PDB file of C-alpha atoms in Angstrom:
ATOM      1  CA  MET A   1      89.179 -37.626 -48.929  1.00  0.00           C
ATOM      2  CA  SER A   2      88.536 -35.477 -51.958  1.00  0.00           C
ATOM      3  CA  ASP A   3      89.143 -31.729 -52.137  1.00  0.00           C
ATOM      4  CA  SER A   4      85.616 -30.918 -53.340  1.00  0.00           C
ATOM      5  CA  ILE A   5      83.825 -27.878 -51.977  1.00  0.00           C
ATOM      6  CA  GLY A   6      81.562 -28.547 -49.025  1.00  0.00           C
ATOM      7  CA  TYR A   7      81.624 -29.368 -45.356  1.00  0.00           C
ATOM      8  CA  VAL A   8      84.134 -32.015 -44.363  1.00  0.00           C
ATOM      9  CA  TYR A   9      81.783 -33.544 -41.789  1.00  0.00           C
ATOM     10  CA  VAL A  10      79.172 -34.140 -44.523  1.00  0.00           C
ATOM     11  CA  ARG A  11      81.767 -35.913 -46.682  1.00  0.00           C
ATOM     12  CA  VAL A  12      82.732 -38.145 -43.737  1.00  0.00           C
ATOM     13  CA  ALA A  13      79.054 -38.884 -43.039  1.00  0.00           C
ATOM     14  CA  ASP A  14      78.519 -39.659 -46.734  1.00  0.00           C
ATOM     15  CA  GLN A  15      81.396 -42.142 -46.683  1.00  0.00           C
ATOM     16  CA  VAL A  16      80.118 -43.870 -43.547  1.00  0.00           C
ATOM     17  CA  GLU A  17      76.612 -43.942 -45.028  1.00  0.00           C
ATOM     18  CA  ALA A  18      77.983 -45.602 -48.169  1.00  0.00           C
ATOM     19  CA  ASP A  19      79.604 -48.266 -45.965  1.00  0.00           C
ATOM     20  CA  ILE A  20      76.306 -48.806 -44.139  1.00  0.00           C
ATOM     21  CA  ARG A  21      74.255 -49.113 -47.336  1.00  0.00           C
ATOM     22  CA  ALA A  22      76.836 -51.473 -48.864  1.00  0.00           C
ATOM     23  CA  ARG A  23      76.647 -53.568 -45.656  1.00  0.00           C
ATOM     24  CA  ARG A  24      80.346 -53.091 -44.951  1.00  0.00           C
ATOM     25  CA  LEU A  25      79.003 -51.737 -41.645  1.00  0.00           C
ATOM     26  CA  PRO A  26      76.121 -54.101 -40.829  1.00  0.00           C
ATOM     27  CA  VAL A  27      73.149 -53.333 -38.605  1.00  0.00           C
ATOM     28  CA  GLY A  28      74.269 -53.502 -34.998  1.00  0.00           C
ATOM     29  CA  ALA A  29      77.912 -52.660 -35.781  1.00  0.00           C
ATOM     30  CA  ARG A  30      79.524 -50.243 -33.351  1.00  0.00           C
ATOM     31  CA  LEU A  31      81.213 -47.216 -34.909  1.00  0.00           C
ATOM     32  CA  PRO A  32      84.658 -46.240 -33.661  1.00  0.00           C
ATOM     33  CA  ASN A  33      84.637 -43.518 -31.002  1.00  0.00           C
ATOM     34  CA  GLU A  34      84.850 -39.970 -32.324  1.00  0.00           C
ATOM     35  CA  ARG A  35      88.602 -39.657 -31.785  1.00  0.00           C
ATOM     36  CA  ASP A  36      89.288 -42.931 -33.627  1.00  0.00           C
ATOM     37  CA  LEU A  37      86.791 -42.060 -36.368  1.00  0.00           C
ATOM     38  CA  GLY A  38      88.578 -38.740 -36.844  1.00  0.00           C
ATOM     39  CA  ALA A  39      91.924 -40.513 -37.110  1.00  0.00           C
ATOM     40  CA  GLN A  40      90.476 -43.033 -39.571  1.00  0.00           C
ATOM     41  CA  TYR A  41      89.234 -40.275 -41.904  1.00  0.00           C
ATOM     42  CA  GLY A  42      92.054 -37.811 -41.239  1.00  0.00           C
ATOM     43  CA  VAL A  43      89.846 -35.157 -39.653  1.00  0.00           C
ATOM     44  CA  ALA A  44      89.658 -33.436 -36.271  1.00  0.00           C
ATOM     45  CA  HIS A  45      87.669 -35.170 -33.568  1.00  0.00           C
ATOM     46  CA  GLY A  46      85.145 -32.292 -33.549  1.00  0.00           C
ATOM     47  CA  THR A  47      84.553 -32.893 -37.258  1.00  0.00           C
ATOM     48  CA  ALA A  48      84.003 -36.585 -36.554  1.00  0.00           C
ATOM     49  CA  ARG A  49      81.508 -35.591 -33.844  1.00  0.00           C
ATOM     50  CA  ARG A  50      79.561 -33.486 -36.363  1.00  0.00           C
ATOM     51  CA  ALA A  51      79.639 -36.411 -38.828  1.00  0.00           C
ATOM     52  CA  VAL A  52      78.154 -38.741 -36.199  1.00  0.00           C
ATOM     53  CA  GLN A  53      75.437 -36.161 -35.472  1.00  0.00           C
ATOM     54  CA  GLU A  54      74.705 -36.004 -39.205  1.00  0.00           C
ATOM     55  CA  LEU A  55      74.405 -39.798 -39.314  1.00  0.00           C
ATOM     56  CA  ARG A  56      71.980 -39.656 -36.359  1.00  0.00           C
ATOM     57  CA  ASP A  57      69.965 -36.982 -38.164  1.00  0.00           C
ATOM     58  CA  ARG A  58      69.814 -39.262 -41.231  1.00  0.00           C
ATOM     59  CA  GLY A  59      68.483 -42.079 -39.049  1.00  0.00           C
ATOM     60  CA  LEU A  60      71.443 -44.367 -39.768  1.00  0.00           C
ATOM     61  CA  VAL A  61      72.895 -44.659 -36.271  1.00  0.00           C
ATOM     62  CA  VAL A  62      71.854 -44.331 -32.649  1.00  0.00           C
ATOM     63  CA  THR A  63      74.099 -43.322 -29.780  1.00  0.00           C
ATOM     64  CA  LEU A  64      73.618 -44.936 -26.385  1.00  0.00           C
ATOM     65  CA  PRO A  65      75.287 -43.035 -23.533  1.00  0.00           C
ATOM     66  CA  ASN A  66      78.286 -44.922 -22.117  1.00  0.00           C
ATOM     67  CA  LYS A  67      77.828 -47.645 -24.772  1.00  0.00           C
ATOM     68  CA  GLY A  68      78.690 -46.141 -28.153  1.00  0.00           C
ATOM     69  CA  THR A  69      77.167 -45.434 -31.542  1.00  0.00           C
ATOM     70  CA  PHE A  70      75.531 -48.291 -33.420  1.00  0.00           C
ATOM     71  CA  VAL A  71      74.266 -48.794 -36.965  1.00  0.00           C
ATOM     72  CA  VAL A  72      70.504 -49.224 -37.297  1.00  0.00           C
ATOM     73  CA  GLU A  73      68.452 -50.437 -40.250  1.00  0.00           C
ATOM     74  CA  PRO A  74      68.291 -47.604 -42.828  1.00  0.00           C
ATOM     75  CA  LYS A  75      64.764 -46.330 -43.414  1.00  0.00           C
ATOM     76  CA  SER A  76      65.125 -46.271 -47.214  1.00  0.00           C
TER      77      SER A  76
END
């Protein structure tokens, strides 16, 4: 991850969004759990949690309790 100024969780969300838009994470794909996502991006699990919330706010993923977080069709 770069050392640019800004919130780390936004940078993680931006990277996941890029993967979604490039179809590296297709619609219906399950994201790793927050702990694994944090390990994948080298951030704390709380930061990964904020990144997932950001992705939900952007309308890119939905979280189903006891199931996981899944990619949905981007709106634009």
